Short mmCIF file of C-alpha atoms and ligand atoms in Angstrom, two decimals:
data_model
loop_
_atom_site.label_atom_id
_atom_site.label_comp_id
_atom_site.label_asym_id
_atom_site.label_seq_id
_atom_site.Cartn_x
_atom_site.Cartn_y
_atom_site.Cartn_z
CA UNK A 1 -0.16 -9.40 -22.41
CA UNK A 2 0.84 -9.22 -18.72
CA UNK A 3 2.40 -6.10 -17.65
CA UNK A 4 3.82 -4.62 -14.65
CA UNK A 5 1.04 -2.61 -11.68
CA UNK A 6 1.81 -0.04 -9.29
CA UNK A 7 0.69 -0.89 -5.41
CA UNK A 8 0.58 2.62 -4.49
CA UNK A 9 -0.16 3.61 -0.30
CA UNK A 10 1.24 5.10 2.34
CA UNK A 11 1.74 2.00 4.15
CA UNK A 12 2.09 3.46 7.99
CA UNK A 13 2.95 0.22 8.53
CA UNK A 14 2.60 -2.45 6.11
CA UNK A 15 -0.32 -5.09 7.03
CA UNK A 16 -1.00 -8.63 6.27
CA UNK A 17 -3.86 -6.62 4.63
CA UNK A 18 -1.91 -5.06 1.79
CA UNK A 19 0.52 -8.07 1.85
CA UNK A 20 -2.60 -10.50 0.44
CA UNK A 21 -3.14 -7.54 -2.28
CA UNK A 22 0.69 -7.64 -3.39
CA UNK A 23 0.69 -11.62 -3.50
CA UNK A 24 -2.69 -11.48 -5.37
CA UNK A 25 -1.30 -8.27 -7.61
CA UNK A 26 1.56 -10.90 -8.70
CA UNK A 27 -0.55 -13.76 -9.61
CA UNK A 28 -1.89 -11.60 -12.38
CA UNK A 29 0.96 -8.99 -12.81
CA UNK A 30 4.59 -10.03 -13.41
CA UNK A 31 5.36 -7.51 -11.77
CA UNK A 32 4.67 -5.32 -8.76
CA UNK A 33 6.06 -1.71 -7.97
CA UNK A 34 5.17 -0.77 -4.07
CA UNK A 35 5.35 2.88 -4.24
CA UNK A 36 5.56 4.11 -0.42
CA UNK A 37 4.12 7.30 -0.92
CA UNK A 38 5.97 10.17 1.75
CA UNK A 39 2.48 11.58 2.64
CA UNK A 40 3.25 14.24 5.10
CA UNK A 41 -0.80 14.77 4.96
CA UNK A 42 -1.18 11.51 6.74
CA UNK A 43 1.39 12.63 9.85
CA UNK A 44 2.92 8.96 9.59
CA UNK A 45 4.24 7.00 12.60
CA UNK A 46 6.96 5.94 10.68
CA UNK A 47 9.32 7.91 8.11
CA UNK A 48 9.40 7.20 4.72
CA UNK A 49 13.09 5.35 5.49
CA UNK A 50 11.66 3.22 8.13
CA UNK A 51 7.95 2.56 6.02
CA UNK A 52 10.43 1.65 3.18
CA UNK A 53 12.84 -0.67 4.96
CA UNK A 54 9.86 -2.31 6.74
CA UNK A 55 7.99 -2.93 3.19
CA UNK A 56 11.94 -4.07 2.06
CA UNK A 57 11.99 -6.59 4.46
CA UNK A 58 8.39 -7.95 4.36
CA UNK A 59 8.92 -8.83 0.59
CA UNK A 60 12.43 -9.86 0.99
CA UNK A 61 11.29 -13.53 -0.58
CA UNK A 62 9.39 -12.40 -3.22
CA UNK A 63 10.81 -12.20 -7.00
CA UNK A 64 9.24 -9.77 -8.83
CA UNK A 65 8.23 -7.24 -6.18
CA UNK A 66 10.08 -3.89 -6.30
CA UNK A 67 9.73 -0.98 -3.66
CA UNK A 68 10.12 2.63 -4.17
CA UNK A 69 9.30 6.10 -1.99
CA UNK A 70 7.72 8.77 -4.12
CA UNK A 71 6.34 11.98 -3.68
CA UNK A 72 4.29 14.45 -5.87
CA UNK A 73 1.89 12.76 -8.04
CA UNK A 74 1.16 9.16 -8.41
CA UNK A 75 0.96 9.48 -12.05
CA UNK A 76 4.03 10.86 -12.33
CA UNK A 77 5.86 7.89 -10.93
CA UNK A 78 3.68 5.78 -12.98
CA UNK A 79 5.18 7.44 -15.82
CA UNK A 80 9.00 7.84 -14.71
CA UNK A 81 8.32 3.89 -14.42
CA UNK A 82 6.72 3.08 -17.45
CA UNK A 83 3.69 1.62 -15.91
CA UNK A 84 0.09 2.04 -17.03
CA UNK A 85 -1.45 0.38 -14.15
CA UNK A 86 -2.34 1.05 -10.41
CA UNK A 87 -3.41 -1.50 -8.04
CA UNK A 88 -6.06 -0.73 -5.28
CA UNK A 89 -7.57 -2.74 -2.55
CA UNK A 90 -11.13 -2.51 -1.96
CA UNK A 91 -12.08 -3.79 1.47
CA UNK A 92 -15.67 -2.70 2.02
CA UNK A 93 -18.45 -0.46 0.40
CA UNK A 94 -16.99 2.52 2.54
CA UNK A 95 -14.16 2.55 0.14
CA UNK A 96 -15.02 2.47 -2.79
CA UNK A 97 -16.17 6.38 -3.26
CA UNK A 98 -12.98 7.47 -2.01
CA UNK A 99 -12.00 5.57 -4.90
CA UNK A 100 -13.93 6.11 -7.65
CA UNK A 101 -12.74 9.90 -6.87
CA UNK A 102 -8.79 8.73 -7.13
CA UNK A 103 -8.86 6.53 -9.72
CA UNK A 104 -10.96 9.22 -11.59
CA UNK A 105 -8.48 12.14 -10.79
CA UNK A 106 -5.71 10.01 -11.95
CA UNK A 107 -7.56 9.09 -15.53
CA UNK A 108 -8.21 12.89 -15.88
CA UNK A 109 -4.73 13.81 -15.15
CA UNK A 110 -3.20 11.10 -17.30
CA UNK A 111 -5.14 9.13 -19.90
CA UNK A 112 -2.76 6.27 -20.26
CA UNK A 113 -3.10 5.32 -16.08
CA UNK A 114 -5.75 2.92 -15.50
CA UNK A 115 -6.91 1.48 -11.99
CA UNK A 116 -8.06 -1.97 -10.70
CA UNK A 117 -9.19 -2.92 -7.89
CA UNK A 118 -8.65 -6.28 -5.98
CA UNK A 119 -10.37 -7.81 -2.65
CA UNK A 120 -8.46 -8.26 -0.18
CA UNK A 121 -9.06 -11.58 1.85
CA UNK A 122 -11.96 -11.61 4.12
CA UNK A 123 -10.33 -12.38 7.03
CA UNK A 124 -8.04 -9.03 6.49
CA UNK A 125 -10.96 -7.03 5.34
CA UNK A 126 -10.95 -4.71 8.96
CA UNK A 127 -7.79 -4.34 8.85
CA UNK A 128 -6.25 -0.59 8.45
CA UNK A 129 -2.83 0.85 9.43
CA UNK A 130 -4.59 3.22 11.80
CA UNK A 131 -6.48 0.81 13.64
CA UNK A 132 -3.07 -1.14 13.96
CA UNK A 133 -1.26 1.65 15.37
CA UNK A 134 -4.06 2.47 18.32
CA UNK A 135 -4.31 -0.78 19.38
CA UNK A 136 -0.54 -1.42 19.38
CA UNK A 137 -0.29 2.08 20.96
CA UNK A 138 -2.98 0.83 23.61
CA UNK A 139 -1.03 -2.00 24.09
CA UNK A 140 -2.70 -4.61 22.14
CA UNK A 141 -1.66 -7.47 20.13
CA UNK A 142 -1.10 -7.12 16.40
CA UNK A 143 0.28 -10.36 15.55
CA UNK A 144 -1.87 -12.11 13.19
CA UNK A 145 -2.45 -9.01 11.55
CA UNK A 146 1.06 -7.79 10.24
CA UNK A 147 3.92 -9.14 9.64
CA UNK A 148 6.47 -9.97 12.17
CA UNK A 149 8.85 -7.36 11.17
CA UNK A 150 6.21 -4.95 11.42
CA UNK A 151 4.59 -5.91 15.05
CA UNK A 152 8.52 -5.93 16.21
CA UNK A 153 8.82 -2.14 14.90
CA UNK A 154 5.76 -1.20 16.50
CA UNK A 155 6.72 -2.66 19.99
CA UNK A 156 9.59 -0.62 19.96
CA UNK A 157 8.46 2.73 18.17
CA UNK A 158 5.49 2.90 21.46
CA UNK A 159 8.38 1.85 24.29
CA UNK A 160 10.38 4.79 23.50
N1 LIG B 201 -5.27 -4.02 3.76
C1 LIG B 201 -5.17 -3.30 4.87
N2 LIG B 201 -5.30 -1.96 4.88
C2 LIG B 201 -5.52 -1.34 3.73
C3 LIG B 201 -5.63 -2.03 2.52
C4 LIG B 201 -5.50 -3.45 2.57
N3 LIG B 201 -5.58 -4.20 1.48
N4 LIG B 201 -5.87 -1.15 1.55
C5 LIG B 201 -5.90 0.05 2.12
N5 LIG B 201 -5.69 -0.06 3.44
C6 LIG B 201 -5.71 1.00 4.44
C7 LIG B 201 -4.44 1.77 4.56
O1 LIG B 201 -3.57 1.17 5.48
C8 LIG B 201 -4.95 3.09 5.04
O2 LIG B 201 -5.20 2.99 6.43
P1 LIG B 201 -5.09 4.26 7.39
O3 LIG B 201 -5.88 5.37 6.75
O4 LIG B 201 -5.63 3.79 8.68
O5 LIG B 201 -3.63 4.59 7.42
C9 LIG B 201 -6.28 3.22 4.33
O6 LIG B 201 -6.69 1.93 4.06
C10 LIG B 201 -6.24 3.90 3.01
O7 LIG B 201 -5.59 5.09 3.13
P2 LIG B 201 -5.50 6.11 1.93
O8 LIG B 201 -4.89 7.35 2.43
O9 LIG B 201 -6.77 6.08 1.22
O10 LIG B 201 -4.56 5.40 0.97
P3 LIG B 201 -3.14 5.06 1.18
O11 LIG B 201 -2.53 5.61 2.40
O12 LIG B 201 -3.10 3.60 1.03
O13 LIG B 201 -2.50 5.79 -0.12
C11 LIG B 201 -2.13 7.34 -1.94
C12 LIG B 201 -3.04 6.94 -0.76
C13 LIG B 201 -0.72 7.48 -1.45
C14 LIG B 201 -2.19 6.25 -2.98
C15 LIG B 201 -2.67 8.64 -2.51
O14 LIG B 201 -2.80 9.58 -1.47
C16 LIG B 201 -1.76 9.21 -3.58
O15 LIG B 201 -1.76 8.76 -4.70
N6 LIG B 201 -0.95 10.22 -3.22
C17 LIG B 201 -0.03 10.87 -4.16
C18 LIG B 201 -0.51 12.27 -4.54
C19 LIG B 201 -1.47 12.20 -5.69
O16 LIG B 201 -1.16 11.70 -6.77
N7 LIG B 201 -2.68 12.73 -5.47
C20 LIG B 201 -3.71 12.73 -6.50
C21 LIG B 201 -4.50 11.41 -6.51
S1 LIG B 201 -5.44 11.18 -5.03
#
């Protein structure tokens, strides 16, 4: 039975990266609930408005994509959505304890949740939001690597 997944991250922006995960998330999902997670941990570039909006317009074309902002726990908007599923990317072997520790916290707080994990392209496999922002910072060039949207909000966000 196919079911809906959760793409849970804080998506500071949104990559190509995590774009290959959502397209390969609906080839085996029917559907696929972004949840933009506020994060104030993570001191984000963008606020959870703009990170939303940007995801909004990066999936514009897709069908059976929804986005959502949440904050508190993960498995708490799992529930509040009905969902039983989370979505991960695993890029290298440097993720995976990191996790193995999430997806472990989030079966011991909620039995029903279960994670999977899905690799991301090779060719998007060095990708990270971080590395995005210092070289855009730095004045590099991003395109390629995100999504036009996304390279036009970071031109702007580092001229002002
Ligand atoms: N392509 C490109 N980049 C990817 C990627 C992919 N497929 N998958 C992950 N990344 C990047 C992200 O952009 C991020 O880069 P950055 O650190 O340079 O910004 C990094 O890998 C992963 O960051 P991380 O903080 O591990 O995850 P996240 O930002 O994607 O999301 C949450 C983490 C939001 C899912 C997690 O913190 C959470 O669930 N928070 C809610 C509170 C909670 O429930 N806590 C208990 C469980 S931990």
């Amino acid at each position: 039975m196919r079911q809906a997944v959760v793409y849970p991250g804080t998506f500071d922006p949104i990559t190509k990266g995590h774009l290959d995960l959502i397209e390969r998330g609906l080839s085996v999902f029917d559907k696929v609930l972004i949840a933009v997670a506020e994060n104030p941990k993570k001191k984000p570039l963008f606020s959870i408005d703009e990170r939303v909006k940007l995801v909004k317009k990066v999936v514009d074309s897709f069908d059976k994509v929804e986005v959502w902002a949440f904050s508190g726990l993960l498995t708490d908007f799992c529930d509040q959505r009905g969902v039983q599923v989370i979505l991960r990317g695993l890029r290298a072997i440097s993720d995976f304890e990191y996790e193995l520790q999430m997806s472990q916290i989030n079966r011991t707080i909620n039995e029903n949740v279960e994670t999977v994990f899905m690799m991301p392209s090779e060719e998007y496999n060095f990708i990270s939001s971080g590395i995005i922002k210092e070289v855009s910072e730095l004045g590099g060039d991003v395109t390629g690597l995100v999504p036009a949207q996304v390279a036009e909000a970071l031109k702007k966000k580092f001229k002002s």
